[in-house]
Coordinates of C-alpha atoms and ligand atoms in Angstrom, one line a residue:
X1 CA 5.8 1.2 61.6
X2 CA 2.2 1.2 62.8
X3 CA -0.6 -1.0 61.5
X4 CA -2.1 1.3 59.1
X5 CA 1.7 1.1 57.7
X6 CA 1.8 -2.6 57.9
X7 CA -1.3 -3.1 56.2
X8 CA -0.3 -0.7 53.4
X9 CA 3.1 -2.2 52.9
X10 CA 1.6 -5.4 52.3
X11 CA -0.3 -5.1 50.4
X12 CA 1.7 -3.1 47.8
X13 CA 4.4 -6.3 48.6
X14 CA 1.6 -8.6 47.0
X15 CA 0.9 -7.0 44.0
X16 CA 2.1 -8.4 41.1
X17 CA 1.4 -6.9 38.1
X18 CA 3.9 -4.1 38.8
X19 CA 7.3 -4.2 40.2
X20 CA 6.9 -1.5 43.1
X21 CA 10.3 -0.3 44.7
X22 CA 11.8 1.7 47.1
X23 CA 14.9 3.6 47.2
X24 CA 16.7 6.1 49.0
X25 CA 18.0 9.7 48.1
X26 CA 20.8 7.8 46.0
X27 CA 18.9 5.4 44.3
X28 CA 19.9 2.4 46.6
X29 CA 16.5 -0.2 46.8
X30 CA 15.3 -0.6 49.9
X31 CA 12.3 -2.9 49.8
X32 CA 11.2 -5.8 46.8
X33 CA 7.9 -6.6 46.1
X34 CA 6.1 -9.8 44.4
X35 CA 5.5 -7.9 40.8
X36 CA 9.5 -7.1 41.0
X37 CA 10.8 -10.6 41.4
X38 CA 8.3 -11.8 39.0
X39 CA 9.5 -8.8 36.4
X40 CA 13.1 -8.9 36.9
X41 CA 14.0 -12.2 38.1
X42 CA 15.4 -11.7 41.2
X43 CA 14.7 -12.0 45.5
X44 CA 14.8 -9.4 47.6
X45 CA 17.6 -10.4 49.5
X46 CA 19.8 -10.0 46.0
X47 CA 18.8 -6.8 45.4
X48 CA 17.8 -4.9 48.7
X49 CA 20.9 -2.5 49.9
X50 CA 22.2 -2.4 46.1
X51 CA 21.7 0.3 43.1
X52 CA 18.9 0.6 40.9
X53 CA 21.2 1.3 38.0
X54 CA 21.8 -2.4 37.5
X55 CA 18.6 -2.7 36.3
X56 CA 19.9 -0.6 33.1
X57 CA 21.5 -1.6 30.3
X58 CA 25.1 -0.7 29.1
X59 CA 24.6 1.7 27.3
X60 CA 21.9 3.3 29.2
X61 CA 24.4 3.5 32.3
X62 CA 27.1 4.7 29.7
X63 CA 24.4 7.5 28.9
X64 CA 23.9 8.5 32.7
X65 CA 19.9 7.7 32.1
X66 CA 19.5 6.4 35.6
X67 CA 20.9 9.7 37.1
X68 CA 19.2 11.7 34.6
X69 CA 15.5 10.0 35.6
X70 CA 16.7 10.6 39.4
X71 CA 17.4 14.8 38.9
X72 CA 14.1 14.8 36.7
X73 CA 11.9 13.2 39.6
X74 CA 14.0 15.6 41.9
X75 CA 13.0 19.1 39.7
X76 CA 9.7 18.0 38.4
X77 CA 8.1 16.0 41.0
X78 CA 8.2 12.6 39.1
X79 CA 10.0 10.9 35.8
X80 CA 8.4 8.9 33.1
X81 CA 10.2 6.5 30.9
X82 CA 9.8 3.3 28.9
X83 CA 12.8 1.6 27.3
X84 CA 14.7 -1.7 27.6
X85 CA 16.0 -3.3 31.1
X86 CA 18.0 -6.1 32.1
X87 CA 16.4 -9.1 33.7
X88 CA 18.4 -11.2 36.3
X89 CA 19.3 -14.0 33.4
X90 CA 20.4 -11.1 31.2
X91 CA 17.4 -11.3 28.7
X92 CA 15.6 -7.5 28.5
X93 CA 12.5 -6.4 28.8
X94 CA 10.4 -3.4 27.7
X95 CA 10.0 -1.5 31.0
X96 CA 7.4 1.4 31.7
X97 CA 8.3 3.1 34.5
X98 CA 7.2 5.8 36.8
X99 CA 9.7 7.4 39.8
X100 CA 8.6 10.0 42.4
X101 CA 10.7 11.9 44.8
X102 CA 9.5 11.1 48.3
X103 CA 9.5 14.6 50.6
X104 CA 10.3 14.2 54.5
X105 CA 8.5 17.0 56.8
X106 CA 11.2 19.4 56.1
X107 CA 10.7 19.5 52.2
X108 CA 14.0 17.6 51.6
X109 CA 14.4 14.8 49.4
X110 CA 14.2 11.2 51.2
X111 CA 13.7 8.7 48.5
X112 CA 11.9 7.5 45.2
X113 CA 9.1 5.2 44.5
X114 CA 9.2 3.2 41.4
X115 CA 6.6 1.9 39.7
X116 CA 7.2 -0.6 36.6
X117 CA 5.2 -2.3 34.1
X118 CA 6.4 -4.7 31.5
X119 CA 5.4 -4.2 28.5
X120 CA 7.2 -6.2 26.5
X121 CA 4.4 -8.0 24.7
X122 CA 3.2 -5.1 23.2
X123 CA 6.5 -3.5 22.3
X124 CA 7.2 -7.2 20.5
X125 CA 4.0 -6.8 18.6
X126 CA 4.5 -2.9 17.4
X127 CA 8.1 -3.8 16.2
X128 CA 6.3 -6.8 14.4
X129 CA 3.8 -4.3 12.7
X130 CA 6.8 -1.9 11.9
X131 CA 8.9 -4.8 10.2
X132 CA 5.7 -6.2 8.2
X133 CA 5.4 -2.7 7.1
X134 CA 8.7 -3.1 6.4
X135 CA 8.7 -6.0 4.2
X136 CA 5.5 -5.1 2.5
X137 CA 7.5 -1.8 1.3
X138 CA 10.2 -3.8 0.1
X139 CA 8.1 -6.4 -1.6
X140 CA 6.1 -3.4 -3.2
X141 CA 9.4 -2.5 -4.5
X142 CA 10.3 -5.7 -5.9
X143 CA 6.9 -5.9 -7.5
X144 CA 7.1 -2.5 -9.2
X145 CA 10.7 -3.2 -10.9
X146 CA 9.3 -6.2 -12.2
X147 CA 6.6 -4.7 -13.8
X148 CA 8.8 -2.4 -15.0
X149 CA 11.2 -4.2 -16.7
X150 CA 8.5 -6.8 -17.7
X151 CA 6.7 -4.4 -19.8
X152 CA 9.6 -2.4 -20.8
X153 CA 11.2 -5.7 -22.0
X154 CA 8.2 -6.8 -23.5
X155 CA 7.4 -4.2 -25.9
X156 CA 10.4 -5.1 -28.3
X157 CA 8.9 -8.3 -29.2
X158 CA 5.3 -7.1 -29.5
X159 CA 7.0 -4.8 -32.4
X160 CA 8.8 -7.6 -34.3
X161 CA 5.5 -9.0 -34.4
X162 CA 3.1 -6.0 -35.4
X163 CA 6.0 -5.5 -38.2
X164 CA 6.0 -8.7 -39.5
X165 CA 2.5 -8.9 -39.5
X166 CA 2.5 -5.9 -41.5
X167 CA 5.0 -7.1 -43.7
X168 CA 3.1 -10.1 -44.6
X169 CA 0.1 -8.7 -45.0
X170 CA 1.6 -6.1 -48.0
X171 CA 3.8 -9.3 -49.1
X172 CA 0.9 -11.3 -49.7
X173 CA -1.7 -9.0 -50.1
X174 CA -3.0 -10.1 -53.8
X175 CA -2.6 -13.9 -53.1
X176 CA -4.5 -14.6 -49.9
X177 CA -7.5 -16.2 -49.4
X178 CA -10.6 -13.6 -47.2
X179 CA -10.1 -16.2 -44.6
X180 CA -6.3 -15.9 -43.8
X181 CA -6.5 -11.7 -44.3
X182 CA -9.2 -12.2 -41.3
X183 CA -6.9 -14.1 -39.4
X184 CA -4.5 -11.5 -39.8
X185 CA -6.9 -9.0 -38.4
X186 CA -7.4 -10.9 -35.8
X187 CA -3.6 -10.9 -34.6
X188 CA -3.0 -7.3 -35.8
X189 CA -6.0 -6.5 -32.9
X190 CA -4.3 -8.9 -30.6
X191 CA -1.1 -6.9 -31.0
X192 CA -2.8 -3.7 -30.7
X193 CA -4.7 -4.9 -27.4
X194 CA -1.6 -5.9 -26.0
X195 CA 0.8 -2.9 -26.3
X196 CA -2.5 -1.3 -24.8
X197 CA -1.8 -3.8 -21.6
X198 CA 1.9 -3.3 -21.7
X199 CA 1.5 0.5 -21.9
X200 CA -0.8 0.5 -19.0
X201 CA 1.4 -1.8 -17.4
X202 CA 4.8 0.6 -17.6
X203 CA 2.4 3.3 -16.9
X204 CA 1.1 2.3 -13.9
X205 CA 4.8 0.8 -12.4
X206 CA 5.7 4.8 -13.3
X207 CA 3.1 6.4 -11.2
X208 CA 5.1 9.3 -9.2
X209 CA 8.3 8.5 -10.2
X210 CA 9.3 12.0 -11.7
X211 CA 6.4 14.3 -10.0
X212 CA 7.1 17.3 -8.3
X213 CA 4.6 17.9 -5.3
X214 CA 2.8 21.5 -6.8
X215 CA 0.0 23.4 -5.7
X216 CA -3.2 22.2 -8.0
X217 CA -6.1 24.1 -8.1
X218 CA -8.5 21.3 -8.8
X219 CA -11.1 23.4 -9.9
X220 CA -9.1 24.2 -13.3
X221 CA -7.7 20.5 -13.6
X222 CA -12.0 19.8 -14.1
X223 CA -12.5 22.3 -16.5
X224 CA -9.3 21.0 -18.5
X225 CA -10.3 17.4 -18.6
X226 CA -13.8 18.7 -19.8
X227 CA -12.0 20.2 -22.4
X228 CA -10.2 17.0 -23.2
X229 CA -12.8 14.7 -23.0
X230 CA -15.0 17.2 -25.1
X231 CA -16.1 15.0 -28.2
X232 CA -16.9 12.3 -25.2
X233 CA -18.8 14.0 -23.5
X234 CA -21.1 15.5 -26.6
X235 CA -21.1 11.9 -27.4
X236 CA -23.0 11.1 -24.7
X237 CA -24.9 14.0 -23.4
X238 CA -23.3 14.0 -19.8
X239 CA -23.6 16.4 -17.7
X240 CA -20.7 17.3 -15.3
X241 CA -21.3 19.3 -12.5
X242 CA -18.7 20.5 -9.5
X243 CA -19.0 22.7 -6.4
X244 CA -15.9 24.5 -4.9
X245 CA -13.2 22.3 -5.5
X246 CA -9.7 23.4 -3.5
X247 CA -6.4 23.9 -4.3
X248 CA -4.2 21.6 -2.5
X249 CA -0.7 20.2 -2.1
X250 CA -0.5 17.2 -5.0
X251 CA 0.8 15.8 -7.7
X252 CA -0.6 17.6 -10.4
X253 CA -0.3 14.7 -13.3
X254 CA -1.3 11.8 -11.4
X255 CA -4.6 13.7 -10.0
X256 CA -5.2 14.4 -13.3
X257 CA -5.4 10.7 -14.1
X258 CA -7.1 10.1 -10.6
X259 CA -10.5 12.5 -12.3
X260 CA -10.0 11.4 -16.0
X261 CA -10.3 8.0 -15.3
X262 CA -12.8 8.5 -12.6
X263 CA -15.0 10.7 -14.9
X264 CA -14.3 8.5 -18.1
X265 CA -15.8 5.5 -16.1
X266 CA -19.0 7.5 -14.9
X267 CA -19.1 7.7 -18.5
X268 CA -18.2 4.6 -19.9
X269 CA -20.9 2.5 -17.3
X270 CA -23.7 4.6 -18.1
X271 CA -27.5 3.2 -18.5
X272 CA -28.3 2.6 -21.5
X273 CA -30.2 5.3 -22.7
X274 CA -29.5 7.8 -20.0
X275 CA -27.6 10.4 -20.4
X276 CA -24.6 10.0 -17.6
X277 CA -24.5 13.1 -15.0
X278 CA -21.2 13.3 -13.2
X279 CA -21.1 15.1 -9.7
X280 CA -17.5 15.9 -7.9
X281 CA -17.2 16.9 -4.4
X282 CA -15.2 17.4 -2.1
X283 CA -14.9 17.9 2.0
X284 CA -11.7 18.8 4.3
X285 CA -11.6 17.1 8.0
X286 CA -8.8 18.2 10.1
X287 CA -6.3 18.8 7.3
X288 CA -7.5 16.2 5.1
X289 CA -9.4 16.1 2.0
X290 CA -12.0 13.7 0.6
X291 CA -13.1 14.1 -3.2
X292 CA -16.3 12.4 -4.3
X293 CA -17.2 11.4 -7.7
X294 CA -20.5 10.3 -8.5
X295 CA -22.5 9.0 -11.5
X296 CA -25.8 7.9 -12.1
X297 CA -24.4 4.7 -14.1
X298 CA -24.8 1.3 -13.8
X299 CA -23.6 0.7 -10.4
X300 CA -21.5 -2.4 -9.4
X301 CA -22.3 -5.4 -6.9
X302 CA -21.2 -5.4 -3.2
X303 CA -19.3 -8.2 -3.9
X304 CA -17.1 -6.8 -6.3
X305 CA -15.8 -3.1 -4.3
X306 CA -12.8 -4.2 -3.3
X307 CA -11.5 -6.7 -6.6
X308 CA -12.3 -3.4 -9.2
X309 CA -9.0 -1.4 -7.3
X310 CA -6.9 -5.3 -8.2
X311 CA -4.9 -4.8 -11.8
X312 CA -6.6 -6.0 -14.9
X313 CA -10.2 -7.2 -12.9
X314 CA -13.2 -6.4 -15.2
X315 CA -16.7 -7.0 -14.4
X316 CA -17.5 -7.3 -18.0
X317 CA -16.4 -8.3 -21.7
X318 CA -14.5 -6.3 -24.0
X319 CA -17.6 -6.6 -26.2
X320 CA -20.2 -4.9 -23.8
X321 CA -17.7 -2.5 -22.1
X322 CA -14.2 -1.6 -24.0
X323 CA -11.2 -1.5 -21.1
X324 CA -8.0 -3.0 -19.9
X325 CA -9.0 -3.1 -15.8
X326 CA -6.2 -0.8 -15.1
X327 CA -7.9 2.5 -14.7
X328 CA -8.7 1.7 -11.1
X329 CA -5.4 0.2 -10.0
X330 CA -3.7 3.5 -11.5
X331 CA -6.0 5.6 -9.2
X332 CA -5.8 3.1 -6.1
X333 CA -1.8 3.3 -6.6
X334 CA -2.2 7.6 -6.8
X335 CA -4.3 8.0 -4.2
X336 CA -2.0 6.1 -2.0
X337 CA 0.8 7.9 -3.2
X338 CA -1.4 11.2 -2.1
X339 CA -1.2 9.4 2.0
X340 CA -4.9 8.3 1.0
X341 CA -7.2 5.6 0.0
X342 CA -9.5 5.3 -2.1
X343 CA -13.1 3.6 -1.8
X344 CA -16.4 3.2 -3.9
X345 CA -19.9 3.5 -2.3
X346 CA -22.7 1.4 -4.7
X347 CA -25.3 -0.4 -5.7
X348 CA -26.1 -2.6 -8.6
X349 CA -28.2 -0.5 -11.1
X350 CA -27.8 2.7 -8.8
X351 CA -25.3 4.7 -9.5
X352 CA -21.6 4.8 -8.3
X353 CA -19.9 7.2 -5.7
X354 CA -15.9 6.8 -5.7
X355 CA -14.5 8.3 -3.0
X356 CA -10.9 9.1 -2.7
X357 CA -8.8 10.8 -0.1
X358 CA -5.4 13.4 -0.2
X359 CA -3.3 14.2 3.1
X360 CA -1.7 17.4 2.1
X361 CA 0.2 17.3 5.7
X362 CA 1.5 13.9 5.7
X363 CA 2.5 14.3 1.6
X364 CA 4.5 17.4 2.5
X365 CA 6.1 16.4 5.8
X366 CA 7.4 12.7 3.7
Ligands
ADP401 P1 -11.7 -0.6 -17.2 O1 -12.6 0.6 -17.1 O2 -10.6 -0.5 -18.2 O3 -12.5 -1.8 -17.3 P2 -11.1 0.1 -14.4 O4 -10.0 -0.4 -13.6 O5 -11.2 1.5 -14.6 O6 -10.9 -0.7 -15.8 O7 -12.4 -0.5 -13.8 C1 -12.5 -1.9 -13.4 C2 -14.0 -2.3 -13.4 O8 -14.7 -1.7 -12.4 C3 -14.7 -2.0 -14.7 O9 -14.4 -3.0 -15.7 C4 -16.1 -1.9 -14.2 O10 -16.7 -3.3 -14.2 C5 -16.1 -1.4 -12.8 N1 -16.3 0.0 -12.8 C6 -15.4 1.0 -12.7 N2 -16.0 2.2 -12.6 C7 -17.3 2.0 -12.6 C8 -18.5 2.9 -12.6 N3 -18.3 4.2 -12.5 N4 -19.7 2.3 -12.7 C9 -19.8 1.0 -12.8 N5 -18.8 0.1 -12.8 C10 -17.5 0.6 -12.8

């Protein structure tokens, strides 16, 4: 070996970051560097003159994968892989490696280089993100059966009481006093108010549970909510106006509610004394849609875009603005079922701008 050689050798023997090998044709190491005792636990002298397949685990070496890396260095120049090795105590680590066949001057094979990282750190922490996930699906899960079987279960006794109430009310009719009639109002509208809860409740828990993905021309879906929100909208004067809406890949009920309770809020927050214009848009980026839907209403606080998509949060009382706060958690839980989010853009007293988001690519590959 000459000095250049020397010098060269060296230095790759002191790095330490990667585990930098040598082998021959066969795959026998023939040098050890710092970064490879550090990595895989063990000195030179245990290794050098023996096969890099013990590196491997079981099953890889079942598999061949050692052999398999070797002939794909051998046709291609060079093999990538990551995957699990063995360490010298027998704990593993995530390995990313890189071989290269090493040509002598008459083009035939002579060796490999091997370079390896370990990457273990960041393997741990994407199998951590994949098991949250994970658990968040499950929990989601959980949540939605409750909800399900809460409302469903709920709704029996809410009857017995509306009945009775009813049933008292004809009993007693002549021989009550104005005050306890009142009172019975009064719990007759409580009823009513919470079958509307209830309803919403098993609603939302049912969001794409029997929807067949359809082509929906969004276009039409506006012009039939316009018709269904006809006396509404005369109501108020509003104006609703769209561009070119697509057809895309959806579920055609749910994106139905998505606009009628986007639309029905432009309407519902309105100034007072303004008629309330409604714009819809909506813009395509790599695959992906965005729909926009923008009113010229009250507008809501900084403060409060995220809490408005959270079940049953209100900004306001029942007496200044009717509602139950679940519109928005129906249309946060459809968008996501659409692969999308959904956001709002707004100021206080200047208009809103909900945005919301469909992945036709993702929604048919699922
Ligand atoms: P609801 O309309 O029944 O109150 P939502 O979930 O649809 O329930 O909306 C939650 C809250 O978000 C509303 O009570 C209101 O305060 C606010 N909000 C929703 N849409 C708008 C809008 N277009 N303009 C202003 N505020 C809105």
């Amino acid at each position: 070996m000459n000095h250049e050689e020397n010098v060269f050798y060296k230095m790759i023997y002191e790095v330490s970051d990667y585990a930098i090998i040598m082998m021959d044709a066969n795959g026998t190491i023939m040098n050890w560097n710092v970064g490879a005792q550090r990595i895989k636990g063990y000195a030179s002298e245990e290794v050098i003159g023996s096969s890099f397949k013990r590196f491997y685990t079981e099953k890889d070496k079942t598999e061949q994968k050692p052999d398999q890396l070797l002939a794909t260095a051998i046709h291609e120049g060079s093999a990538k892989d990551e995957g699990w090795r063995v360490k010298k105590d027998g704990s593993l680590f995530w390995a990313n490696v890189l071989i290269t066949a090493i040509h002598g001057s008459d083009g035939k094979i002579t060796g490999f280089s091997k370079v390896t990282r370990d990457l273990t750190e960041r393997k741990n922490a994407e199998l951590a993100v994949v098991e949250h996930a994970k658990e968040l699906e499950k929990k989601n899960k959980e949540l939605e059966q409750f909800a399900y079987i809460a409302s469903h279960d709920l709704q029996e006794p809410l009857r017995t009481i509306t009945c009775l109430n009813e049933m008292l009310r004809d009993t007693l009719y002549e021989k009550i006093d104005p005050q306890t009639t009142q009172m019975m109002d009064y719990i007759l509208e409580a009823t009513q108010r919470m079958r509307q809860l209830i309803h919403g409740l098993l609603d939302y828990s049912r969001i794409g549970k029997e929807s067949d993905l359809v082509e929906v021309n969004c276009a039409q879906l506006i012009n039939h909510i316009k018709m269904d929100l006809k006396i509404l909208i005369e109501d108020t004067g509003t104006y609703i106006e769209f561009e070119s809406l697509p057809t895309i890949w959806g579920y055609e009920l749910e994106l139905r509610q998505m606009f009628t309770n986007l639309i029905t809020n432009g309407i519902k927050f309105r100034k007072p004394g303004q008629s309330p214009i409604v714009r819809i848009n909506a813009k395509e980026k790599n695959g992906k849609w965005t729909f926009s839907v923008n009113d010229n209403g009250i507008g809501i606080p900084q403060a409060f875009h995220e809490k408005i998509f959270v079940i049953f949060q209100r900004l306001h009382s029942r007496e200044v603005y009717e509602g139950t706060g679940i519109g928005l958690a129906h249309c946060h839980k459809i968008a996501q079922l659409h692969k999308g989010d959904i956001w709002v853009d707004s100021k206080e007293g200047e208009g809103s701008t909900f945005y919301f988001s469909v992945d036709p690519k993702k929604l048919k590959s699922a």
